[in-house]
Structure formats: structure tokens, C-alpha cells
Amino acid sequence: MALLAYIKSLFILQLLMGFVFVVSGLIINFIQLCTCIIWPINKQLYRRINCRLAYSLWSQLVMLLEWWSGTECTLYTDQATVDKFGKEHVIIILNHNYEIDFLCGWTMCERYGVLGSSKVLAKHELLKVPLIGWTWYFLEIVFCKRKWEEDRKTVFSGLDRLKDYPEHMWFLLYCEGTRFTEKKHQISMQVAESKGLPKLKYHLLPRTKGFTTTLQCLKGTVTAVYDVTLNFKDKQTPTLLGIVNGKKYKADMSVRRFPVEEIPADEAECANWLHKLYQEKDALQETYSKEGKFPGPTVIPPRRPWTLLNFLFWATLLLSPLIKFACGVAVSGSPLLIIGFIIFLIIASIAIRRLIGVTEVKKTGSSYGDQETKKQN
């Protein structure tokens, strides 16, 4: 086990895996660009193709979690809810506390066959991020600047386009608007106090506009809302860098299903429903903090081999010519070629580290709390 952990920590292996992800992602983005000619002819065919192209990229990240780090994901829910996974359009509400919360969500999407068609209400800045933002663009992801006056038309039109989506989609919403930190939590609770709302211990105050708008626009398409509350055993604080280094985590996810017809249609009442939901999420986290588990029965969905097979396909396709080229450079004895190859490796490692940095807590989030506080003053 110690030897395996050491092998996983080797930078050269991590660099090669990063190389496979980046280059395969660029190839996938190029193919996605080529599929644009299909859109005017057959929109649904375009969507089905892009779902599978996106799966080929995202599943490489899921492979890191499932096969490389061996992280375990346990669901706390009933079998009736599990039986509906992957068989309906739904909105997912997930707490935003960890660097890899999105990866745990994607893992569940993969295990129930909706990874390629998963959606998110994403901040506009991510559109500029290579691979991630570009792939989302072709998937018709809705991007917003989190300024409602500017976002209204974009969000409504983007959501309206998804009403006839041919694949079952899980639409992920981070209703807190930004990732949890102690500073933002303190500011958020000041806002809660000023608005006469109950304070939360483990969450930020939810931003209701995104949820109420998404539910309103997709009503008739989505049939349920899944409330997902994520935590980790032994008070672990997982990071994507830890996953890359092969560190194993144990994720627990409480999942509750709410049929759309049980959620108030009125915007104000719907917003109150969301606030109540977050109070319940807070109570669930309090239970987990005391007992080390969520209430209810558990389900451990088995991991599927497709993520590993997909990565092996890309690794075989891309690493063989790279290794041959590296050997050719080494035996050439040309200082210019050797220096050029070293510079290439340095640039590649920096690029990969920048991609990892997108998920880091200290580098993510918004000034939402500060803006809200200013509005109150």
C-alpha cells in the first residue's frame, strides 16, 4: 500500500495524466465545434452527440475520484428515491463547502447515467476557462454574471431552450451563490439578521432568485428537486490536489426528493420554501457533526468501469506518440530540442496547476456577502 501511495504521488505520472486530460479536452472541444453544423439540421442529434463528448471529458475527472484515489461515496436515502435516479429531469440543490463537491456530484451523475447531460447555472467567468468553460458552452450551460438586471434575459432564454432536452438532465444549483468560508458565513449571517431570517450554522444564506427562476422556467420539464447535503467522514477537508495525489476520502451524501407539485408556485412562497429547506439542511449537518452520519438508510451505488476504460483509451491514444517523441529527443543529443521539450513540460505543469487552482477554496467564490452587506447599509 505504501508503494502504491508513493507511485500515485510521483509528479511525472500526474503530469502525464494531466497531459491526457488537457489534450483530449482540446480534441473534444474541436469535435464539438465541428458539430455546430448539425444544430440547424437536427438540434436533438447535436445535443446527444455533445452529451457523449462531454462524458468523455468529465469521466476522466470522475475516474480520478473513483479509481485513482478510491474515494467512497455513500448515499443516505430510500430505495424509492434511488429507483428514480437517471429516469427524470431534476434540479439538484447541493451545499457548496468543499473543493470537490462538484466531483462528488458528477460521480453520482455518472453512476446513474446522466453525467454527459448534467447542467449547472455557472458564473460567467468560467466561460473563459479552457476545456471546462468551452465544453459547457457547447452543452448549452446557462452562464450568469450574478447581476439580475444583466442576467434576466440570458437566464430566461437559456433555461427556456432546455425545456425539450432529449436526455434526462440533472440541473445543479449552488443556491448559496459562492463557496462557504468562515468570513463569508459571518457576513451572510449579518444579512440574515438584517432580514429577520433564522441564522444558519453550516451554510450561507441561500440566494433564492436563481432557484425560483430555474423552477419557474423548467416547470413541466423537471419533475422533482433533489436536496443533497454532502459531508466527509472524520472531518476530512478534501481537495482536488489530494485526489490527484491519490488520497482516499469517504463522502456521505444525504438525498431527499421533493416532487415539483409540492413546491409553492408563488415566487415569494417558493423563496420561503427554500429558506426552510436550508434550515433543514443545517439540522442534517448538525446531526452529522454529532453522530458522524446522516439519518436514514444507506445505499452504496457501485462504480462502473466506463470511466476507467475511457481514460485508458485516451491514454493509449495520446501517450504512445508522446513517449516516442520524448525518447527521440533524448537520443538526439540536440540541446535545442531537449531545452524545448523541458520548456514544454514546464508550461504543461503550470497549465494543469492553474486548472486545479480553479477549484481551490481560497481562489474561488464571489464578493456576494460584501455586496449584500453594502445594500443593507
mmCIF file of C-alpha atoms in Angstrom:
data_model
loop_
_atom_site.group_PDB
_atom_site.id
_atom_site.type_symbol
_atom_site.label_atom_id
_atom_site.label_comp_id
_atom_site.label_asym_id
_atom_site.label_seq_id
_atom_site.Cartn_x
_atom_site.Cartn_y
_atom_site.Cartn_z
ATOM 1 C CA MET A 1 0.000 0.000 0.000
ATOM 2 C CA ALA A 2 2.840 2.378 0.829
ATOM 3 C CA LEU A 3 4.445 1.628 -2.534
ATOM 4 C CA LEU A 4 1.162 2.297 -4.346
ATOM 5 C CA ALA A 5 0.727 5.598 -2.493
ATOM 6 C CA TYR A 6 4.266 6.587 -3.456
ATOM 7 C CA ILE A 7 3.660 5.753 -7.124
ATOM 8 C CA LYS A 8 0.483 7.863 -7.153
ATOM 9 C CA SER A 9 2.385 10.801 -5.691
ATOM 10 C CA LEU A 10 5.006 10.800 -8.483
ATOM 11 C CA PHE A 11 4.848 14.110 -10.329
ATOM 12 C CA ILE A 12 5.690 12.558 -13.696
ATOM 13 C CA LEU A 13 2.619 10.299 -13.539
ATOM 14 C CA GLN A 14 0.415 13.194 -12.514
ATOM 15 C CA LEU A 15 1.831 15.267 -15.347
ATOM 16 C CA LEU A 16 1.109 12.516 -17.866
ATOM 17 C CA MET A 17 -2.465 12.203 -16.595
ATOM 18 C CA GLY A 18 -2.852 15.961 -16.853
ATOM 19 C CA PHE A 19 -1.467 15.842 -20.382
ATOM 20 C CA VAL A 20 -4.070 13.251 -21.354
ATOM 21 C CA PHE A 21 -6.880 15.339 -19.865
ATOM 22 C CA VAL A 22 -5.787 18.616 -21.482
ATOM 23 C CA VAL A 23 -5.030 17.254 -24.960
ATOM 24 C CA SER A 24 -8.106 15.027 -25.064
ATOM 25 C CA GLY A 25 -10.141 18.022 -23.914
ATOM 26 C CA LEU A 26 -8.816 20.164 -26.771
ATOM 27 C CA ILE A 27 -9.615 17.396 -29.238
ATOM 28 C CA ILE A 28 -13.119 17.062 -27.795
ATOM 29 C CA ASN A 29 -13.644 20.836 -27.965
ATOM 30 C CA PHE A 30 -12.591 20.811 -31.625
ATOM 31 C CA ILE A 31 -15.036 17.998 -32.393
ATOM 32 C CA GLN A 32 -17.750 19.919 -30.529
ATOM 33 C CA LEU A 33 -17.015 22.945 -32.691
ATOM 34 C CA CYS A 34 -17.412 20.794 -35.794
ATOM 35 C CA THR A 35 -20.798 19.511 -34.574
ATOM 36 C CA CYS A 36 -22.200 23.059 -34.716
ATOM 37 C CA ILE A 37 -23.083 22.479 -38.359
ATOM 38 C CA ILE A 38 -25.560 19.813 -37.177
ATOM 39 C CA TRP A 39 -27.524 22.258 -34.977
ATOM 40 C CA PRO A 40 -29.606 23.893 -37.752
ATOM 41 C CA ILE A 41 -30.320 20.493 -39.301
ATOM 42 C CA ASN A 42 -31.033 18.329 -36.235
ATOM 43 C CA LYS A 43 -30.791 20.050 -32.857
ATOM 44 C CA GLN A 44 -31.528 16.908 -30.849
ATOM 45 C CA LEU A 45 -28.817 14.905 -32.636
ATOM 46 C CA TYR A 46 -26.343 17.730 -31.894
ATOM 47 C CA ARG A 47 -27.289 17.515 -28.213
ATOM 48 C CA ARG A 48 -26.949 13.738 -27.995
ATOM 49 C CA ILE A 49 -23.513 13.849 -29.624
ATOM 50 C CA ASN A 50 -22.313 16.596 -27.304
ATOM 51 C CA CYS A 51 -23.610 14.760 -24.229
ATOM 52 C CA ARG A 52 -21.323 11.866 -25.112
ATOM 53 C CA LEU A 53 -18.373 14.110 -25.930
ATOM 54 C CA ALA A 54 -18.775 15.867 -22.586
ATOM 55 C CA TYR A 55 -18.989 12.483 -20.861
ATOM 56 C CA SER A 56 -15.654 11.521 -22.405
ATOM 57 C CA LEU A 57 -14.017 14.556 -20.786
ATOM 58 C CA TRP A 58 -15.784 14.739 -17.411
ATOM 59 C CA SER A 59 -15.471 10.995 -16.810
ATOM 60 C CA GLN A 60 -11.679 11.418 -16.669
ATOM 61 C CA LEU A 61 -12.140 13.574 -13.558
ATOM 62 C CA VAL A 62 -14.596 11.077 -12.120
ATOM 63 C CA MET A 63 -12.019 8.351 -12.796
ATOM 64 C CA LEU A 64 -9.562 10.253 -10.566
ATOM 65 C CA LEU A 65 -12.040 10.178 -7.701
ATOM 66 C CA GLU A 66 -13.273 6.619 -8.146
ATOM 67 C CA TRP A 67 -10.273 4.650 -9.403
ATOM 68 C CA TRP A 68 -7.174 6.747 -8.691
ATOM 69 C CA SER A 69 -7.960 7.951 -5.169
ATOM 70 C CA GLY A 70 -10.511 5.237 -4.381
ATOM 71 C CA THR A 71 -12.828 7.736 -2.675
ATOM 72 C CA GLU A 72 -16.025 6.112 -1.446
ATOM 73 C CA CYS A 73 -19.455 7.729 -1.879
ATOM 74 C CA THR A 74 -22.372 6.617 0.302
ATOM 75 C CA LEU A 75 -25.935 7.838 -0.216
ATOM 76 C CA TYR A 76 -28.339 8.282 2.674
ATOM 77 C CA THR A 77 -31.748 7.906 1.055
ATOM 78 C CA ASP A 78 -34.587 5.459 0.478
ATOM 79 C CA GLN A 79 -34.769 2.929 -2.326
ATOM 80 C CA ALA A 80 -37.863 4.567 -3.854
ATOM 81 C CA THR A 81 -35.802 7.715 -4.467
ATOM 82 C CA VAL A 82 -32.859 5.745 -5.864
ATOM 83 C CA ASP A 83 -35.192 3.963 -8.295
ATOM 84 C CA LYS A 84 -35.953 7.322 -9.929
ATOM 85 C CA PHE A 85 -32.300 8.345 -10.411
ATOM 86 C CA GLY A 86 -31.458 8.873 -14.061
ATOM 87 C CA LYS A 87 -35.087 8.492 -15.133
ATOM 88 C CA GLU A 88 -36.352 12.058 -14.771
ATOM 89 C CA HIS A 89 -35.341 15.693 -15.257
ATOM 90 C CA VAL A 90 -34.492 17.185 -11.853
ATOM 91 C CA ILE A 91 -32.983 20.197 -10.109
ATOM 92 C CA ILE A 92 -30.187 19.355 -7.659
ATOM 93 C CA ILE A 93 -29.542 21.607 -4.655
ATOM 94 C CA LEU A 94 -26.065 20.919 -3.237
ATOM 95 C CA ASN A 95 -24.216 22.624 -0.396
ATOM 96 C CA HIS A 96 -21.041 24.399 -1.513
ATOM 97 C CA ASN A 97 -18.473 23.683 1.209
ATOM 98 C CA TYR A 98 -15.708 21.659 -0.404
ATOM 99 C CA GLU A 99 -13.313 21.872 -3.330
ATOM 100 C CA ILE A 100 -14.507 18.535 -4.701
ATOM 101 C CA ASP A 101 -18.250 18.843 -4.032
ATOM 102 C CA PHE A 102 -18.840 19.149 -7.790
ATOM 103 C CA LEU A 103 -16.774 15.999 -8.349
ATOM 104 C CA CYS A 104 -18.851 14.014 -5.859
ATOM 105 C CA GLY A 105 -21.959 15.253 -7.644
ATOM 106 C CA TRP A 106 -20.534 14.231 -11.017
ATOM 107 C CA THR A 107 -19.722 10.793 -9.610
ATOM 108 C CA MET A 108 -23.378 10.243 -8.747
ATOM 109 C CA CYS A 109 -24.355 11.558 -12.184
ATOM 110 C CA GLU A 110 -22.008 9.031 -13.804
ATOM 111 C CA ARG A 111 -23.253 6.087 -11.777
ATOM 112 C CA TYR A 112 -26.830 6.808 -12.824
ATOM 113 C CA GLY A 113 -26.079 7.614 -16.473
ATOM 114 C CA VAL A 114 -26.601 11.397 -16.597
ATOM 115 C CA LEU A 115 -23.046 12.755 -16.448
ATOM 116 C CA GLY A 116 -22.921 13.986 -20.044
ATOM 117 C CA SER A 117 -26.296 15.708 -19.766
ATOM 118 C CA SER A 118 -25.746 17.282 -16.340
ATOM 119 C CA LYS A 119 -26.287 21.047 -16.250
ATOM 120 C CA VAL A 120 -25.365 23.903 -13.953
ATOM 121 C CA LEU A 121 -26.110 27.606 -13.510
ATOM 122 C CA ALA A 122 -22.496 28.763 -13.816
ATOM 123 C CA LYS A 123 -20.777 32.065 -13.188
ATOM 124 C CA HIS A 124 -19.817 33.859 -16.396
ATOM 125 C CA GLU A 125 -16.088 33.856 -15.574
ATOM 126 C CA LEU A 126 -15.956 30.082 -16.088
ATOM 127 C CA LEU A 127 -16.800 30.533 -19.762
ATOM 128 C CA LYS A 128 -13.219 31.775 -20.230
ATOM 129 C CA VAL A 129 -11.665 28.694 -18.586
ATOM 130 C CA PRO A 130 -10.265 26.354 -21.294
ATOM 131 C CA LEU A 131 -11.800 22.884 -21.543
ATOM 132 C CA ILE A 132 -14.293 23.361 -18.690
ATOM 133 C CA GLY A 133 -15.961 26.552 -19.889
ATOM 134 C CA TRP A 134 -15.659 25.659 -23.561
ATOM 135 C CA THR A 135 -17.252 22.238 -23.085
ATOM 136 C CA TRP A 136 -20.068 23.792 -21.057
ATOM 137 C CA TYR A 137 -20.701 26.309 -23.832
ATOM 138 C CA PHE A 138 -21.399 23.541 -26.348
ATOM 139 C CA LEU A 139 -23.613 21.836 -23.739
ATOM 140 C CA GLU A 140 -25.845 24.937 -23.563
ATOM 141 C CA ILE A 141 -24.905 25.635 -19.966
ATOM 142 C CA VAL A 142 -26.523 28.819 -18.645
ATOM 143 C CA PHE A 143 -23.877 31.388 -17.662
ATOM 144 C CA CYS A 144 -24.710 34.377 -15.481
ATOM 145 C CA LYS A 145 -22.893 37.403 -14.042
ATOM 146 C CA ARG A 146 -24.956 37.255 -10.819
ATOM 147 C CA LYS A 147 -26.368 40.711 -11.503
ATOM 148 C CA TRP A 148 -30.060 40.114 -12.092
ATOM 149 C CA GLU A 149 -30.599 43.213 -14.189
ATOM 150 C CA GLU A 150 -27.991 41.928 -16.668
ATOM 151 C CA ASP A 151 -28.798 38.225 -16.302
ATOM 152 C CA ARG A 152 -32.601 38.255 -16.608
ATOM 153 C CA LYS A 153 -32.830 37.897 -20.399
ATOM 154 C CA THR A 154 -29.866 35.488 -20.674
ATOM 155 C CA VAL A 155 -31.075 33.175 -17.897
ATOM 156 C CA PHE A 156 -34.685 33.049 -19.103
ATOM 157 C CA SER A 157 -33.727 32.338 -22.723
ATOM 158 C CA GLY A 158 -31.048 29.801 -21.709
ATOM 159 C CA LEU A 159 -33.411 27.866 -19.458
ATOM 160 C CA ASP A 160 -36.232 28.043 -21.989
ATOM 161 C CA ARG A 161 -34.017 26.306 -24.569
ATOM 162 C CA LEU A 162 -33.566 23.340 -22.233
ATOM 163 C CA LYS A 163 -37.269 22.506 -21.992
ATOM 164 C CA ASP A 164 -37.077 19.992 -24.839
ATOM 165 C CA TYR A 165 -33.700 18.482 -23.910
ATOM 166 C CA PRO A 166 -33.658 14.865 -25.166
ATOM 167 C CA GLU A 167 -31.508 13.345 -22.395
ATOM 168 C CA HIS A 168 -32.521 13.135 -18.730
ATOM 169 C CA MET A 169 -30.683 16.029 -17.093
ATOM 170 C CA TRP A 170 -29.680 16.834 -13.533
ATOM 171 C CA PHE A 171 -29.556 20.626 -13.208
ATOM 172 C CA LEU A 172 -27.159 21.502 -10.374
ATOM 173 C CA LEU A 173 -27.715 24.674 -8.352
ATOM 174 C CA TYR A 174 -25.438 26.083 -5.663
ATOM 175 C CA CYS A 175 -28.087 28.276 -4.064
ATOM 176 C CA GLU A 176 -25.563 29.840 -1.662
ATOM 177 C CA GLY A 177 -24.019 31.540 -4.685
ATOM 178 C CA THR A 178 -20.433 31.022 -3.556
ATOM 179 C CA ARG A 179 -18.323 28.533 -1.645
ATOM 180 C CA PHE A 180 -18.537 28.521 2.154
ATOM 181 C CA THR A 181 -15.768 30.233 4.140
ATOM 182 C CA GLU A 182 -15.852 31.488 7.713
ATOM 183 C CA LYS A 183 -15.581 35.120 6.624
ATOM 184 C CA LYS A 184 -18.395 34.842 4.099
ATOM 185 C CA HIS A 185 -20.503 32.939 6.630
ATOM 186 C CA GLN A 186 -20.132 35.741 9.162
ATOM 187 C CA ILE A 187 -21.165 38.353 6.583
ATOM 188 C CA SER A 188 -24.034 36.174 5.359
ATOM 189 C CA MET A 189 -25.446 35.791 8.863
ATOM 190 C CA GLN A 190 -25.348 39.559 9.295
ATOM 191 C CA VAL A 191 -27.545 39.753 6.194
ATOM 192 C CA ALA A 192 -29.851 37.059 7.648
ATOM 193 C CA GLU A 193 -30.199 39.040 10.872
ATOM 194 C CA SER A 194 -30.987 42.248 8.999
ATOM 195 C CA LYS A 195 -33.706 40.443 7.008
ATOM 196 C CA GLY A 196 -35.185 38.687 10.034
ATOM 197 C CA LEU A 197 -34.233 35.223 8.782
ATOM 198 C CA PRO A 198 -33.072 32.328 11.009
ATOM 199 C CA LYS A 199 -29.296 32.021 11.182
ATOM 200 C CA LEU A 200 -27.526 29.005 9.711
ATOM 201 C CA LYS A 201 -24.513 27.311 11.246
ATOM 202 C CA TYR A 202 -23.155 25.266 8.338
ATOM 203 C CA HIS A 203 -24.442 27.135 5.271
ATOM 204 C CA LEU A 204 -24.587 30.592 3.782
ATOM 205 C CA LEU A 205 -27.941 32.268 3.284
ATOM 206 C CA PRO A 206 -29.395 30.872 0.027
ATOM 207 C CA ARG A 207 -29.935 33.221 -2.892
ATOM 208 C CA THR A 208 -33.494 32.476 -3.907
ATOM 209 C CA LYS A 209 -33.721 34.195 -7.306
ATOM 210 C CA GLY A 210 -31.730 31.555 -9.205
ATOM 211 C CA PHE A 211 -33.787 28.711 -7.736
ATOM 212 C CA THR A 212 -37.206 30.289 -8.208
ATOM 213 C CA THR A 213 -36.344 31.334 -11.773
ATOM 214 C CA THR A 214 -34.986 27.884 -12.721
ATOM 215 C CA LEU A 215 -38.010 26.143 -11.247
ATOM 216 C CA GLN A 216 -40.395 28.546 -12.972
ATOM 217 C CA CYS A 217 -38.701 28.191 -16.382
ATOM 218 C CA LEU A 218 -38.331 24.406 -16.251
ATOM 219 C CA LYS A 219 -41.731 23.630 -14.752
ATOM 220 C CA GLY A 220 -43.307 20.972 -16.932
ATOM 221 C CA THR A 221 -39.841 19.596 -17.724
ATOM 222 C CA VAL A 222 -38.349 18.847 -14.300
ATOM 223 C CA THR A 223 -40.443 16.567 -12.113
ATOM 224 C CA ALA A 224 -38.584 16.863 -8.811
ATOM 225 C CA VAL A 225 -35.998 18.698 -6.749
ATOM 226 C CA TYR A 226 -33.254 16.629 -5.083
ATOM 227 C CA ASP A 227 -31.814 18.182 -1.953
ATOM 228 C CA VAL A 228 -28.264 16.855 -1.488
ATOM 229 C CA THR A 229 -26.256 17.548 1.663
ATOM 230 C CA LEU A 230 -22.601 16.498 1.482
ATOM 231 C CA ASN A 231 -20.118 15.816 4.272
ATOM 232 C CA PHE A 232 -16.979 13.725 4.789
ATOM 233 C CA LYS A 233 -16.040 11.159 7.409
ATOM 234 C CA ASP A 234 -13.606 12.060 10.188
ATOM 235 C CA LYS A 235 -13.985 15.793 9.451
ATOM 236 C CA GLN A 236 -11.843 15.454 6.339
ATOM 237 C CA THR A 237 -11.255 18.541 4.186
ATOM 238 C CA PRO A 238 -10.757 17.078 0.711
ATOM 239 C CA THR A 239 -9.019 18.913 -2.117
ATOM 240 C CA LEU A 240 -8.627 18.216 -5.804
ATOM 241 C CA LEU A 241 -4.857 18.209 -5.294
ATOM 242 C CA GLY A 242 -5.354 15.498 -2.674
ATOM 243 C CA ILE A 243 -7.348 13.461 -5.193
ATOM 244 C CA VAL A 244 -4.569 13.889 -7.772
ATOM 245 C CA ASN A 245 -2.072 12.656 -5.154
ATOM 246 C CA GLY A 246 -4.189 9.539 -4.671
ATOM 247 C CA LYS A 247 -5.565 10.415 -1.229
ATOM 248 C CA LYS A 248 -8.705 8.497 -0.318
ATOM 249 C CA TYR A 249 -11.755 10.204 1.185
ATOM 250 C CA LYS A 250 -15.124 8.960 2.403
ATOM 251 C CA ALA A 251 -18.042 11.058 1.212
ATOM 252 C CA ASP A 252 -21.554 10.845 2.656
ATOM 253 C CA MET A 253 -24.486 12.404 0.790
ATOM 254 C CA SER A 254 -27.981 12.804 2.192
ATOM 255 C CA VAL A 255 -30.506 12.876 -0.666
ATOM 256 C CA ARG A 256 -34.136 13.920 -0.301
ATOM 257 C CA ARG A 257 -36.629 14.051 -3.188
ATOM 258 C CA PHE A 258 -39.334 16.719 -3.413
ATOM 259 C CA PRO A 259 -41.899 16.420 -6.245
ATOM 260 C CA VAL A 260 -42.335 19.747 -8.059
ATOM 261 C CA GLU A 261 -46.056 19.829 -7.340
ATOM 262 C CA GLU A 262 -45.285 20.011 -3.594
ATOM 263 C CA ILE A 263 -43.222 23.211 -4.019
ATOM 264 C CA PRO A 264 -45.174 26.521 -3.980
ATOM 265 C CA ALA A 265 -45.610 28.153 -7.382
ATOM 266 C CA ASP A 266 -45.722 31.688 -5.995
ATOM 267 C CA GLU A 267 -42.237 33.252 -6.079
ATOM 268 C CA ALA A 268 -42.313 34.616 -2.517
ATOM 269 C CA GLU A 269 -43.658 31.344 -1.090
ATOM 270 C CA CYS A 270 -41.122 29.379 -3.140
ATOM 271 C CA ALA A 271 -38.320 31.541 -1.699
ATOM 272 C CA ASN A 272 -39.621 30.852 1.816
ATOM 273 C CA TRP A 273 -39.684 27.128 0.981
ATOM 274 C CA LEU A 274 -36.003 27.324 0.005
ATOM 275 C CA HIS A 275 -35.079 29.110 3.238
ATOM 276 C CA LYS A 276 -36.881 26.396 5.209
ATOM 277 C CA LEU A 277 -35.038 23.748 3.198
ATOM 278 C CA TYR A 278 -31.694 25.263 4.188
ATOM 279 C CA GLN A 279 -32.720 25.254 7.827
ATOM 280 C CA GLU A 280 -33.388 21.524 7.436
ATOM 281 C CA LYS A 281 -30.014 21.087 5.688
ATOM 282 C CA ASP A 282 -28.395 22.836 8.631
ATOM 283 C CA ALA A 283 -30.105 20.426 11.029
ATOM 284 C CA LEU A 284 -28.829 17.495 8.955
ATOM 285 C CA GLN A 285 -25.265 18.825 9.203
ATOM 286 C CA GLU A 286 -25.684 19.258 12.955
ATOM 287 C CA THR A 287 -26.751 15.605 13.216
ATOM 288 C CA TYR A 288 -23.744 14.562 11.146
ATOM 289 C CA SER A 289 -21.418 16.627 13.321
ATOM 290 C CA LYS A 290 -22.664 14.855 16.455
ATOM 291 C CA GLU A 291 -23.202 11.311 15.172
ATOM 292 C CA GLY A 292 -20.797 11.054 12.221
ATOM 293 C CA LYS A 293 -23.604 10.053 9.860
ATOM 294 C CA PHE A 294 -26.838 11.268 8.344
ATOM 295 C CA PRO A 295 -30.176 9.757 9.396
ATOM 296 C CA GLY A 296 -31.880 7.125 7.272
ATOM 297 C CA PRO A 297 -30.956 4.030 5.239
ATOM 298 C CA THR A 298 -27.800 3.891 3.133
ATOM 299 C CA VAL A 299 -27.154 2.949 -0.467
ATOM 300 C CA ILE A 300 -23.689 2.489 -1.995
ATOM 301 C CA PRO A 301 -24.046 2.648 -5.787
ATOM 302 C CA PRO A 302 -21.363 0.522 -7.463
ATOM 303 C CA ARG A 303 -18.757 2.274 -9.581
ATOM 304 C CA ARG A 304 -18.878 1.469 -13.270
ATOM 305 C CA PRO A 305 -15.881 0.548 -15.459
ATOM 306 C CA TRP A 306 -16.611 3.104 -18.199
ATOM 307 C CA THR A 307 -14.683 5.981 -16.612
ATOM 308 C CA LEU A 308 -11.539 3.857 -16.357
ATOM 309 C CA LEU A 309 -11.928 2.422 -19.870
ATOM 310 C CA ASN A 310 -12.454 5.900 -21.302
ATOM 311 C CA PHE A 311 -9.272 7.186 -19.658
ATOM 312 C CA LEU A 312 -7.272 4.157 -20.830
ATOM 313 C CA PHE A 313 -8.488 4.796 -24.377
ATOM 314 C CA TRP A 314 -7.263 8.401 -24.343
ATOM 315 C CA ALA A 315 -4.030 7.475 -22.543
ATOM 316 C CA THR A 316 -3.216 4.823 -25.141
ATOM 317 C CA LEU A 317 -4.047 7.189 -27.987
ATOM 318 C CA LEU A 318 -2.047 10.178 -26.687
ATOM 319 C CA LEU A 319 0.813 8.856 -24.569
ATOM 320 C CA SER A 320 2.288 6.474 -27.161
ATOM 321 C CA PRO A 321 3.352 9.241 -29.573
ATOM 322 C CA LEU A 322 4.418 11.475 -26.666
ATOM 323 C CA ILE A 323 6.702 8.804 -25.211
ATOM 324 C CA LYS A 324 8.165 8.037 -28.646
ATOM 325 C CA PHE A 325 8.818 11.737 -29.195
ATOM 326 C CA ALA A 326 10.436 12.108 -25.752
ATOM 327 C CA CYS A 327 12.722 9.137 -26.442
ATOM 328 C CA GLY A 328 13.637 10.645 -29.804
ATOM 329 C CA VAL A 329 14.516 13.954 -28.150
ATOM 330 C CA ALA A 330 16.615 12.204 -25.503
ATOM 331 C CA VAL A 331 18.696 10.219 -28.006
ATOM 332 C CA SER A 332 19.012 13.105 -30.447
ATOM 333 C CA GLY A 333 21.551 14.855 -28.271
ATOM 334 C CA SER A 334 20.279 18.209 -29.564
ATOM 335 C CA PRO A 335 20.422 20.829 -26.777
ATOM 336 C CA LEU A 336 17.769 22.910 -28.571
ATOM 337 C CA LEU A 337 15.309 20.025 -28.742
ATOM 338 C CA ILE A 338 15.939 18.984 -25.140
ATOM 339 C CA ILE A 339 15.532 22.532 -23.803
ATOM 340 C CA GLY A 340 12.387 23.000 -25.901
ATOM 341 C CA PHE A 341 10.885 19.777 -24.530
ATOM 342 C CA ILE A 342 11.703 20.797 -20.948
ATOM 343 C CA ILE A 343 10.035 24.178 -21.513
ATOM 344 C CA PHE A 344 7.003 22.341 -22.882
ATOM 345 C CA LEU A 345 6.816 20.216 -19.715
ATOM 346 C CA ILE A 346 7.090 23.291 -17.512
ATOM 347 C CA ILE A 347 4.307 25.083 -19.392
ATOM 348 C CA ALA A 348 2.139 21.960 -19.251
ATOM 349 C CA SER A 349 2.633 21.581 -15.498
ATOM 350 C CA ILE A 350 1.756 25.254 -14.916
ATOM 351 C CA ALA A 351 -1.367 24.951 -17.068
ATOM 352 C CA ILE A 352 -2.531 21.860 -15.192
ATOM 353 C CA ARG A 353 -1.890 23.539 -11.841
ATOM 354 C CA ARG A 354 -3.928 26.541 -12.979
ATOM 355 C CA LEU A 355 -6.842 24.253 -13.849
ATOM 356 C CA ILE A 356 -6.643 22.662 -10.395
ATOM 357 C CA GLY A 357 -6.488 26.137 -8.883
ATOM 358 C CA VAL A 358 -9.961 26.918 -10.272
ATOM 359 C CA THR A 359 -11.459 24.630 -7.600
ATOM 360 C CA GLU A 360 -9.410 25.832 -4.622
ATOM 361 C CA VAL A 361 -11.457 27.417 -1.849
ATOM 362 C CA LYS A 362 -9.073 30.322 -1.323
ATOM 363 C CA LYS A 363 -9.190 31.180 -5.033
ATOM 364 C CA THR A 364 -12.905 30.791 -5.637
ATOM 365 C CA GLY A 365 -16.113 32.401 -4.578
ATOM 366 C CA SER A 366 -17.633 35.797 -5.043
ATOM 367 C CA SER A 367 -17.993 39.009 -3.119
ATOM 368 C CA TYR A 368 -21.673 38.215 -2.670
ATOM 369 C CA GLY A 369 -21.657 38.713 1.091
ATOM 370 C CA ASP A 370 -19.909 42.065 0.889
ATOM 371 C CA GLN A 371 -22.309 43.268 -1.789
ATOM 372 C CA GLU A 372 -25.320 42.240 0.239
ATOM 373 C CA THR A 373 -23.951 43.961 3.311
ATOM 374 C CA LYS A 374 -23.414 47.163 1.334
ATOM 375 C CA LYS A 375 -27.030 47.044 0.210
ATOM 376 C CA GLN A 376 -28.133 46.857 3.813
ATOM 377 C CA ASN A 377 -26.106 49.907 4.873
#
